[in-house]
CSV table of C-alpha atoms in Angstrom, one decimal:
chain,number,residue,atom,x,y,z
A,26,MET,CA,33.6,121.3,189.7
A,27,GLN,CA,33.2,124.8,191.3
A,28,LYS,CA,29.9,126.4,190.8
A,29,ASP,CA,28.8,130.1,191.1
A,30,LEU,CA,26.1,131.4,193.5
A,31,ASN,CA,23.3,130.6,191.1
A,32,GLY,CA,24.3,127.0,190.9
A,33,SER,CA,25.8,127.1,187.4
A,34,SER,CA,29.3,126.0,186.6
A,35,PRO,CA,31.8,128.5,185.2
A,36,ARG,CA,31.8,126.6,181.9
A,37,ALA,CA,28.0,126.9,181.5
A,38,LEU,CA,28.3,130.6,182.4
A,39,ARG,CA,30.8,131.2,179.7
A,40,ILE,CA,28.6,129.4,177.1
A,41,ARG,CA,25.6,131.5,178.1
A,42,THR,CA,27.5,134.8,177.9
A,43,SER,CA,29.0,133.9,174.6
A,44,ARG,CA,25.6,133.4,173.1
A,45,GLU,CA,24.3,136.7,174.4
A,46,THR,CA,27.3,138.9,173.5
A,47,PRO,CA,27.8,139.9,169.9
A,48,LYS,CA,30.9,138.6,168.2
A,49,ASP,CA,33.0,139.5,165.3
A,50,HIS,CA,33.3,137.5,162.1
A,51,HIS,CA,35.9,135.2,163.7
A,52,GLY,CA,33.6,134.3,166.5
A,53,ASN,CA,35.3,136.4,169.2
A,54,GLN,CA,33.9,139.1,171.4
A,55,PRO,CA,34.9,142.6,170.5
A,56,GLY,CA,38.1,143.6,172.2
A,57,THR,CA,39.0,140.0,173.1
A,58,PRO,CA,42.1,138.4,171.5
A,59,ARG,CA,41.3,135.3,169.4
A,60,SER,CA,42.6,132.0,170.7
A,61,ARG,CA,42.3,128.5,169.6
A,62,THR,CA,43.1,125.1,171.0
A,63,PRO,CA,45.7,123.0,169.0
A,64,GLY,CA,43.1,120.6,167.6
A,65,GLU,CA,40.5,123.3,166.9
A,66,SER,CA,42.0,125.5,164.3
A,67,VAL,CA,41.8,123.2,161.4
A,68,HIS,CA,38.2,122.3,162.2
A,69,LYS,CA,37.1,125.9,162.4
A,70,ASP,CA,38.9,126.9,159.2
A,71,HIS,CA,37.1,124.0,157.4
A,72,ILE,CA,33.8,125.3,158.7
A,73,SER,CA,34.4,128.9,157.8
A,74,SER,CA,35.4,127.9,154.2
A,75,SER,CA,32.4,125.8,153.6
A,76,PRO,CA,29.0,127.4,152.4
A,77,ARG,CA,27.1,128.8,155.4
A,78,THR,CA,23.9,126.8,156.1
A,79,PRO,CA,21.2,127.7,158.6
A,80,ARG,CA,21.7,126.2,162.1
A,81,ARG,CA,18.8,124.7,164.1
A,82,ARG,CA,18.5,124.8,167.8
A,83,ARG,CA,18.0,121.6,169.7
A,84,GLY,CA,14.4,120.8,170.4
A,85,SER,CA,13.2,123.5,168.0
A,86,ASN,CA,12.2,123.9,164.3
A,87,GLU,CA,13.5,127.4,164.2
A,88,PHE,CA,16.6,128.1,162.0
A,89,LEU,CA,19.0,130.7,163.4
A,90,GLY,CA,20.1,131.8,160.0
A,91,GLU,CA,16.6,132.9,159.1
A,92,LEU,CA,15.6,134.7,162.3
A,93,SER,CA,15.8,138.1,160.6
A,94,LYS,CA,13.3,137.1,157.8
A,95,PRO,CA,9.6,136.6,158.5
A,96,ASN,CA,8.6,133.2,157.3
A,97,GLY,CA,7.3,133.4,153.7
A,98,SER,CA,7.3,137.2,153.5
A,99,HIS,CA,9.5,137.2,150.4
A,100,LEU,CA,7.0,135.0,148.6
A,101,LEU,CA,4.2,137.5,149.3
A,102,VAL,CA,6.4,140.3,147.9
A,103,ASP,CA,7.1,138.4,144.7
A,104,GLU,CA,3.4,137.6,144.4
A,105,GLU,CA,2.4,141.2,144.8
A,106,PHE,CA,5.1,142.3,142.3
A,107,LYS,CA,3.9,139.7,139.9
A,108,TYR,CA,0.3,141.0,139.8
A,109,ARG,CA,1.4,144.6,139.7
A,110,SER,CA,3.6,143.9,136.7
A,111,MET,CA,0.7,142.1,135.0
A,112,TRP,CA,-1.6,145.2,135.4
A,113,ILE,CA,1.0,147.6,134.2
A,114,ARG,CA,1.5,145.4,131.1
A,115,ALA,CA,-2.3,145.2,130.6
A,116,TYR,CA,-2.7,149.0,130.7
A,117,SER,CA,0.2,149.5,128.3
A,118,SER,CA,-1.3,147.0,125.9
A,119,LEU,CA,-4.6,148.7,125.9
A,120,TRP,CA,-3.0,152.1,125.0
A,121,MET,CA,-0.9,150.5,122.3
A,122,LEU,CA,-4.0,148.8,120.9
A,123,ALA,CA,-6.0,152.0,120.8
A,124,ALA,CA,-3.2,153.9,119.0
A,125,PHE,CA,-2.8,151.0,116.6
A,126,LEU,CA,-6.5,151.0,115.7
A,127,LEU,CA,-6.4,154.7,115.1
A,128,VAL,CA,-3.5,154.4,112.7
A,129,ILE,CA,-5.3,151.6,110.9
A,130,TYR,CA,-8.4,153.8,110.5
A,131,LEU,CA,-6.3,156.5,108.9
A,132,GLY,CA,-5.0,154.2,106.2
A,133,HIS,CA,-2.0,152.8,104.4
A,134,LEU,CA,0.2,155.8,104.4
A,135,TYR,CA,-0.1,156.4,108.1
A,136,LEU,CA,0.6,152.7,108.8
A,137,TRP,CA,3.8,152.9,106.8
A,138,ALA,CA,4.8,156.1,108.7
A,139,MET,CA,4.2,154.2,111.9
A,140,VAL,CA,6.5,151.4,110.7
A,141,VAL,CA,9.2,154.0,110.0
A,142,ILE,CA,8.9,155.6,113.4
A,143,ILE,CA,9.0,152.2,115.1
A,144,GLN,CA,12.2,151.2,113.3
A,145,ILE,CA,13.8,154.5,114.2
A,146,PHE,CA,13.2,153.7,117.9
A,147,MET,CA,14.4,150.1,117.3
A,148,ALA,CA,17.6,151.4,115.7
A,149,SER,CA,18.2,153.8,118.5
A,150,GLU,CA,17.8,151.1,121.2
A,151,LEU,CA,20.2,148.8,119.3
A,152,PHE,CA,22.7,151.5,118.7
A,153,ASN,CA,22.8,152.3,122.4
A,154,LEU,CA,23.6,148.7,123.4
A,155,GLN,CA,27.2,149.1,122.2
A,156,ARG,CA,27.8,152.7,123.2
A,157,ARG,CA,30.6,153.7,125.5
A,158,ALA,CA,30.3,157.3,126.6
A,159,ASN,CA,33.9,157.9,127.4
A,160,GLN,CA,35.0,156.7,123.9
A,161,ASP,CA,32.1,158.4,122.1
A,162,ARG,CA,33.3,161.7,123.5
A,163,ARG,CA,36.6,161.2,121.6
A,164,ILE,CA,34.7,160.7,118.3
A,165,PRO,CA,32.0,163.4,118.4
A,166,ARG,CA,30.6,162.7,114.9
A,167,PHE,CA,30.6,158.9,115.0
A,168,LYS,CA,26.9,158.7,116.2
A,169,LEU,CA,25.9,161.0,113.3
A,170,LEU,CA,27.7,158.6,110.9
A,171,ASN,CA,25.5,155.7,112.2
A,172,TRP,CA,22.4,157.6,111.4
A,173,HIS,CA,23.8,158.5,107.9
A,174,PHE,CA,24.0,154.8,107.1
A,175,PHE,CA,20.5,154.3,108.6
A,176,PHE,CA,18.8,156.9,106.4
A,177,THR,CA,20.8,155.8,103.3
A,178,ALA,CA,19.4,152.3,103.8
A,179,MET,CA,15.9,153.7,104.3
A,180,LEU,CA,16.2,155.6,101.0
A,181,PHE,CA,17.3,152.5,99.1
A,182,VAL,CA,14.8,150.1,100.6
A,183,TYR,CA,11.7,152.2,100.5
A,184,GLY,CA,12.7,153.7,97.1
A,185,ARG,CA,12.6,150.2,95.6
A,186,ILE,CA,9.3,149.2,97.3
A,187,LEU,CA,7.3,152.4,96.9
A,188,SER,CA,8.5,153.6,93.5
A,189,GLN,CA,5.3,152.8,91.6
A,190,GLN,CA,3.1,154.3,94.3
A,191,LEU,CA,5.2,157.5,94.3
A,192,VAL,CA,4.9,157.8,90.5
A,193,ASN,CA,1.2,157.4,90.6
A,194,ALA,CA,0.9,160.0,93.3
A,195,ILE,CA,2.4,162.8,91.2
A,196,THR,CA,1.3,162.0,87.6
A,197,SER,CA,-0.7,165.2,87.4
A,198,ASP,CA,2.4,167.4,87.8
A,199,LYS,CA,4.7,167.3,84.8
A,200,PHE,CA,7.8,168.8,86.6
A,201,PHE,CA,7.6,166.6,89.7
A,202,TYR,CA,6.8,163.6,87.5
A,203,ARG,CA,10.1,164.1,85.6
A,204,LEU,CA,12.0,164.7,88.8
A,205,VAL,CA,10.6,161.6,90.6
A,206,SER,CA,11.2,159.5,87.5
A,207,TRP,CA,14.8,160.7,87.3
A,208,VAL,CA,15.3,159.9,91.0
A,209,ILE,CA,13.8,156.4,90.7
A,210,LYS,CA,15.9,155.7,87.6
A,211,TYR,CA,19.2,156.7,89.3
A,212,GLN,CA,18.2,155.7,92.9
A,213,MET,CA,20.7,152.9,93.1
A,214,VAL,CA,23.5,155.2,92.0
A,215,ILE,CA,22.5,157.9,94.5
A,216,CYS,CA,22.3,155.5,97.4
A,217,TYR,CA,25.6,153.9,96.5
A,218,PHE,CA,27.5,157.2,96.5
A,219,LEU,CA,25.8,158.2,99.8
A,220,TYR,CA,27.1,155.0,101.3
A,221,ILE,CA,30.6,155.6,99.8
A,222,ALA,CA,30.5,159.1,101.4
A,223,GLY,CA,29.8,157.5,104.8
A,224,PHE,CA,32.4,154.9,104.3
A,225,MET,CA,35.1,157.5,103.5
A,226,CYS,CA,34.0,159.6,106.6
A,227,PHE,CA,34.4,156.5,108.7
A,228,ILE,CA,37.9,155.9,107.5
A,229,LEU,CA,38.9,159.5,108.1
A,230,SER,CA,37.4,159.4,111.6
A,231,LEU,CA,39.6,156.5,112.8
A,232,ARG,CA,41.6,157.3,115.9
A,233,LYS,CA,44.7,155.7,117.3
A,234,LYS,CA,44.0,153.2,120.1
A,235,MET,CA,40.3,153.2,119.2
A,236,TYR,CA,40.4,151.1,116.0
A,237,LYS,CA,38.8,148.0,117.6
A,238,TYR,CA,36.0,150.0,119.1
A,239,GLN,CA,35.3,151.9,115.9
A,240,PHE,CA,35.4,148.8,113.6
A,241,GLY,CA,33.1,147.1,116.2
A,242,GLN,CA,30.6,150.0,115.9
A,243,TYR,CA,30.8,149.9,112.1
A,244,ALA,CA,30.0,146.1,112.0
A,245,TRP,CA,27.3,146.6,114.7
A,246,THR,CA,25.7,149.4,112.6
A,247,HIS,CA,25.5,147.1,109.5
A,248,MET,CA,24.0,144.2,111.5
A,249,ILE,CA,21.3,146.6,112.8
A,250,LEU,CA,20.5,147.7,109.3
A,251,ILE,CA,20.1,144.1,108.2
A,252,VAL,CA,17.9,143.2,111.1
A,253,VAL,CA,15.7,146.3,111.1
A,254,PHE,CA,15.3,146.9,107.4
A,255,THR,CA,14.7,143.2,106.5
A,256,GLN,CA,11.5,143.1,108.5
A,257,SER,CA,10.4,146.7,107.8
A,258,ALA,CA,10.8,146.3,104.1
A,259,PHE,CA,8.6,143.2,104.0
A,260,THR,CA,6.1,144.9,106.4
A,261,ALA,CA,5.8,147.9,104.1
A,262,ALA,CA,5.3,145.7,101.1
A,263,ASN,CA,2.5,143.8,103.0
A,264,ILE,CA,0.8,147.1,103.8
A,265,PHE,CA,0.5,148.2,100.2
A,266,GLU,CA,-0.6,144.8,99.1
A,267,GLY,CA,-3.6,145.4,101.4
A,268,ILE,CA,-3.8,146.2,105.1
A,269,PHE,CA,-5.3,142.7,105.6
A,270,TRP,CA,-1.9,141.1,104.9
A,271,PHE,CA,-0.2,143.4,107.5
A,272,LEU,CA,-2.9,143.4,110.1
A,273,LEU,CA,-3.7,139.7,110.3
A,274,PRO,CA,-0.1,138.5,110.9
A,275,ALA,CA,0.4,141.3,113.5
A,276,LEU,CA,-2.8,140.3,115.3
A,277,LEU,CA,-1.8,136.7,115.4
A,278,ILE,CA,1.5,137.5,117.0
A,279,ALA,CA,-0.3,139.7,119.6
A,280,ALA,CA,-2.8,137.0,120.2
A,281,ASN,CA,-0.1,134.3,120.7
A,282,ASP,CA,1.9,136.6,123.0
A,283,VAL,CA,-1.1,137.4,125.2
A,284,ALA,CA,-2.4,133.8,125.3
A,285,ALA,CA,1.1,132.5,126.2
A,286,TYR,CA,1.4,135.1,129.0
A,287,PHE,CA,-1.9,134.2,130.6
A,288,PHE,CA,-1.7,130.5,130.2
A,289,GLY,CA,1.8,130.6,131.6
A,290,PHE,CA,0.8,132.9,134.4
A,291,PHE,CA,-2.1,130.7,135.6
A,292,PHE,CA,-1.1,127.2,134.5
A,293,GLY,CA,2.6,127.3,133.8
A,294,ARG,CA,4.6,124.6,135.6
A,295,THR,CA,7.0,123.0,133.0
A,296,PRO,CA,9.9,125.2,131.7
A,297,LEU,CA,10.1,125.4,127.9
A,298,ILE,CA,13.5,126.7,127.1
A,299,LYS,CA,16.5,127.9,129.2
A,300,LEU,CA,16.9,131.1,127.3
A,301,SER,CA,13.5,132.3,128.6
A,302,PRO,CA,12.9,130.9,132.1
A,303,LYS,CA,9.4,132.4,132.2
A,304,LYS,CA,8.3,130.4,129.1
A,305,THR,CA,6.4,127.2,129.8
A,306,TRP,CA,5.1,124.3,127.8
A,307,GLU,CA,1.6,125.0,129.2
A,308,GLY,CA,1.8,128.6,127.9
A,309,PHE,CA,3.2,127.5,124.5
A,310,ILE,CA,0.6,124.8,123.9
A,311,GLY,CA,-2.3,126.9,125.1
A,312,ALA,CA,-1.2,129.9,123.0
A,313,SER,CA,-0.9,127.7,119.9
A,314,ILE,CA,-4.5,126.5,120.2
A,315,VAL,CA,-5.8,130.1,120.8
A,316,THR,CA,-3.7,131.4,117.8
A,317,MET,CA,-5.1,128.8,115.4
A,318,ILE,CA,-8.7,129.7,116.4
A,319,ALA,CA,-7.9,133.4,116.2
A,320,ALA,CA,-6.5,133.0,112.7
A,321,PHE,CA,-9.6,131.5,111.3
A,322,VAL,CA,-11.9,134.0,113.1
A,323,PHE,CA,-9.9,137.1,112.4
A,324,ALA,CA,-9.5,136.3,108.7
A,325,ASN,CA,-13.3,136.1,108.4
A,326,ILE,CA,-13.9,139.4,110.2
A,327,LEU,CA,-11.1,141.4,108.5
A,328,GLY,CA,-11.8,139.9,105.0
A,329,ARG,CA,-15.2,141.5,104.9
A,330,PHE,CA,-13.9,145.1,104.8
A,331,GLN,CA,-12.8,146.4,101.3
A,332,TRP,CA,-10.6,149.2,102.7
A,333,LEU,CA,-8.6,146.4,104.4
A,334,THR,CA,-8.3,144.0,101.5
A,335,CYS,CA,-7.8,146.5,98.6
A,336,PRO,CA,-4.2,147.1,97.5
A,337,ARG,CA,-3.0,150.7,97.5
A,338,LYS,CA,-1.5,151.8,94.2
A,339,ASP,CA,-0.5,155.4,95.2
A,340,LEU,CA,0.3,157.4,98.3
A,341,SER,CA,-3.1,159.0,98.9
A,342,THR,CA,-4.9,158.6,102.2
A,343,GLY,CA,-8.5,158.0,101.1
A,344,TRP,CA,-10.5,154.9,101.7
A,345,LEU,CA,-10.5,152.3,99.0
A,346,GLU,CA,-13.2,150.5,97.1
A,347,CYS,CA,-12.4,147.6,94.8
A,348,ASP,CA,-13.5,144.2,93.6
A,349,PRO,CA,-12.6,142.0,96.6
A,350,GLY,CA,-11.4,139.1,94.5
A,351,PRO,CA,-12.1,135.4,94.8
A,352,LEU,CA,-10.2,135.1,98.1
A,353,PHE,CA,-12.6,137.4,99.9
A,354,LYS,CA,-15.9,136.2,98.4
A,355,PRO,CA,-17.7,133.8,100.8
A,356,GLU,CA,-18.2,130.2,99.9
A,357,TYR,CA,-21.1,128.4,101.6
A,358,TYR,CA,-20.8,124.9,103.2
A,359,PRO,CA,-23.9,122.9,104.4
A,360,MET,CA,-23.9,122.1,108.1
A,361,PRO,CA,-24.5,118.5,109.4
A,362,GLY,CA,-28.1,117.7,110.4
A,363,TRP,CA,-27.5,117.5,114.1
A,364,VAL,CA,-25.7,120.9,114.1
A,365,SER,CA,-28.5,122.6,112.1
A,366,HIS,CA,-31.1,121.1,114.5
A,367,TRP,CA,-29.4,122.6,117.6
A,368,LEU,CA,-28.1,125.8,116.2
A,369,HIS,CA,-30.6,126.4,113.4
A,370,TRP,CA,-27.8,127.0,110.9
A,371,LYS,CA,-28.3,125.2,107.6
A,372,GLU,CA,-25.0,126.5,106.1
A,373,ILE,CA,-21.9,128.4,107.1
A,374,ALA,CA,-20.1,131.1,105.1
A,375,VAL,CA,-16.3,130.7,104.9
A,376,LEU,CA,-13.9,133.0,103.0
A,377,PRO,CA,-11.2,131.1,101.0
A,378,VAL,CA,-8.6,133.4,102.6
A,379,GLN,CA,-9.4,131.7,106.0
A,380,TRP,CA,-7.7,128.5,104.9
A,381,HIS,CA,-4.6,130.6,104.1
A,382,ALA,CA,-4.9,132.2,107.5
A,383,LEU,CA,-4.5,128.8,109.2
A,384,TRP,CA,-1.0,128.5,107.7
A,385,LEU,CA,-0.2,131.9,109.0
A,386,GLY,CA,-1.6,130.9,112.4
A,387,LEU,CA,0.5,127.7,112.5
A,388,PHE,CA,3.7,129.7,111.7
A,389,ALA,CA,2.8,132.3,114.4
A,390,SER,CA,2.3,129.5,116.9
A,391,ILE,CA,5.3,127.4,116.3
A,392,ILE,CA,8.0,129.3,114.4
A,393,ALA,CA,7.6,133.0,115.2
A,394,PRO,CA,8.2,132.5,119.0
A,395,PHE,CA,11.7,131.6,118.2
A,396,GLY,CA,12.2,135.2,117.3
A,397,GLY,CA,11.5,136.0,120.9
A,398,PHE,CA,13.9,133.2,122.0
A,399,PHE,CA,16.6,134.7,119.8
A,400,ALA,CA,16.0,138.1,121.4
A,401,SER,CA,16.2,136.6,124.9
A,402,GLY,CA,19.5,135.0,124.1
A,403,PHE,CA,20.7,138.3,122.7
A,404,LYS,CA,19.8,140.1,125.9
A,405,ARG,CA,21.5,137.5,128.0
A,406,ALA,CA,24.6,137.9,125.9
A,407,PHE,CA,24.6,141.7,126.7
A,408,LYS,CA,23.4,141.1,130.3
A,409,ILE,CA,20.3,143.3,130.0
A,410,LYS,CA,16.7,142.8,131.0
A,411,ASP,CA,15.1,144.8,128.1
A,412,PHE,CA,16.3,146.6,125.0
A,413,GLY,CA,14.7,149.8,126.3
A,414,ASP,CA,12.1,151.3,128.6
A,415,SER,CA,9.9,153.1,126.1
A,416,ILE,CA,6.8,151.0,126.8
A,417,PRO,CA,6.0,150.4,130.5
A,418,GLY,CA,5.7,146.7,131.4
A,419,HIS,CA,7.0,145.7,127.9
A,420,GLY,CA,10.5,147.1,127.7
A,421,GLY,CA,11.5,148.8,124.4
A,422,PHE,CA,10.1,148.7,120.9
A,423,THR,CA,12.6,146.0,120.0
A,424,ASP,CA,11.2,143.7,122.7
A,425,ARG,CA,7.7,144.0,121.1
A,426,MET,CA,8.9,143.5,117.5
A,427,ASP,CA,11.1,140.4,117.9
A,428,CYS,CA,8.5,137.9,116.7
A,429,GLN,CA,6.9,140.4,114.3
A,430,MET,CA,10.2,140.6,112.4
A,431,VAL,CA,10.0,136.8,111.6
A,432,MET,CA,6.3,136.9,110.9
A,433,ALA,CA,6.4,139.8,108.5
A,434,VAL,CA,8.9,138.1,106.3
A,435,PHE,CA,6.9,134.8,106.2
A,436,ALA,CA,3.6,136.7,105.5
A,437,TYR,CA,5.2,138.4,102.4
A,438,ILE,CA,6.8,135.2,101.1
A,439,TYR,CA,3.6,133.2,101.6
A,440,HIS,CA,1.5,135.9,99.9
A,441,GLN,CA,3.8,136.1,96.9
A,442,SER,CA,4.2,132.3,96.6
A,443,PHE,CA,0.6,131.0,97.3
A,444,VAL,CA,-1.8,133.9,97.0
A,445,VAL,CA,-0.7,136.2,94.2
A,446,LEU,CA,-1.5,134.8,90.8
A,447,GLN,CA,1.8,134.0,89.0
A,448,GLY,CA,2.5,135.7,85.7
A,449,TYR,CA,2.7,139.2,84.3
A,450,SER,CA,0.1,141.9,84.8
A,451,VAL,CA,-0.8,145.1,83.0
A,452,GLU,CA,0.4,147.0,86.1
A,453,MET,CA,3.9,145.4,85.8
A,454,PHE,CA,4.2,146.3,82.2
A,455,MET,CA,3.0,149.9,82.8
A,456,ASP,CA,5.5,150.2,85.6
A,457,GLN,CA,8.4,149.2,83.4
A,458,ILE,CA,7.2,151.4,80.6
A,459,MET,CA,6.8,154.5,82.8
A,460,ARG,CA,10.1,154.0,84.6
A,461,ASN,CA,12.5,153.0,81.8
A,462,LEU,CA,11.2,154.6,78.6
A,463,SER,CA,11.4,158.3,77.7
A,464,PHE,CA,8.4,160.3,76.6
A,465,GLU,CA,9.3,159.9,72.9
A,466,GLU,CA,9.8,156.2,73.3
A,467,GLN,CA,6.4,155.9,75.1
A,468,GLN,CA,4.8,157.7,72.2
A,469,SER,CA,6.5,155.4,69.7
A,470,LEU,CA,5.3,152.4,71.6
A,471,TYR,CA,1.7,153.8,71.7
A,472,MET,CA,1.7,154.3,67.9
A,473,LYS,CA,3.1,150.8,67.2
A,474,LEU,CA,0.7,149.1,69.6
A,475,GLY,CA,-2.2,151.0,68.1
A,476,LYS,CA,-1.3,149.9,64.6
A,477,ILE,CA,-1.0,146.2,65.7
A,478,LEU,CA,-4.4,146.4,67.4
A,479,GLN,CA,-6.0,148.0,64.3
A,480,GLU,CA,-4.6,145.2,62.0
A,481,ARG,CA,-5.8,142.5,64.4
A,482,HIS,CA,-9.3,144.0,64.5
A,483,PHE,CA,-9.4,144.3,60.7
A,484,ASN,CA,-8.4,140.7,60.2
A,485,GLN,CA,-11.0,139.5,62.7
A,486,SER,CA,-13.8,141.4,61.1
């Protein structure tokens, strides 16, 4: 074989130059026509069609496919982003906690206003998921129609829940009392015709070739109303039953979320559910234990403040004082001898409501997280990371309220089923009398009831 001046064969020279000269995607040098040997074409086509894998040089551990990437640098970037995201999330949580505590300090009415503002943000985020700008421009008033249905639902829901508080707030003014009583009496009719007006506007707004989009938006709007107002209605009812019944479930969800994040961050190894790849069994179990302990402790702390446990019967903003009731009066349990010897505690004070709090904590640990899993699946269906970007590190308001929606409904049902004494109360009768009887009928009832009480008193004496 003929060799060149350096002692290399022409074949070796060709191999060396082919490695040093850049090639195009077919493996040829620029400007050089591509040629194949008869037995080579099928083999190369097979290689080019198969997934590309890193090639390793003989006698070396270096992969040619990864020469452009420093070894492990992408891991360092991910790790840096992971901690940066954690600090952003922590700062946002502190700001939200400070604002939340301020609203709680202001009282029931401000808490309810906060719930209304949050649900407006939630509705806005959910409305925007199905928006198509090019089609919305052809229906200029369609977005306004969505908000018409939203505020009609708000009038119906909160009118039913806060009717008694509204009447008690204006009893001193005769004109406003009659006006409010009339509105409450015919509230269902008013809301119905407001809805019918929106329904007629929707029919008149239908455009050719856009029927599918418009009916999809109409169904989407009603789904949002069900999701948003179901949880917000029960949340408002919990607030006016006593801030305790709103604050404790909300804190348990927050405690579970924070504990799951930190346990999963530091100890998470085993995936929990495919819908949320970041959720782990370690985070789920650790958060459940923390939430149960937090439920027992938080109930003891919150249950000692009357302005948190007293129900609000009107729409005023002052602090409340009331008889705390048997649930919030401490019961004392003797401690075992070895415990009292080491801790010098002879007995421990436990509020009866703490045993109820354990059930709330159990629900917040096991069932409420499925609200988050539902939201994760929902976002995957729409191929989005978050519902919004209103809260840095957390996403939108809907991302923070996914578990709260499930928890608020359970807290109300549990309170009405196992906490509130069953039966009729004086307040319930007074509510029906003030709402459904005219002034003359109320006077007649007063005279008849007075006569019955006088006869009973005479017979007993």
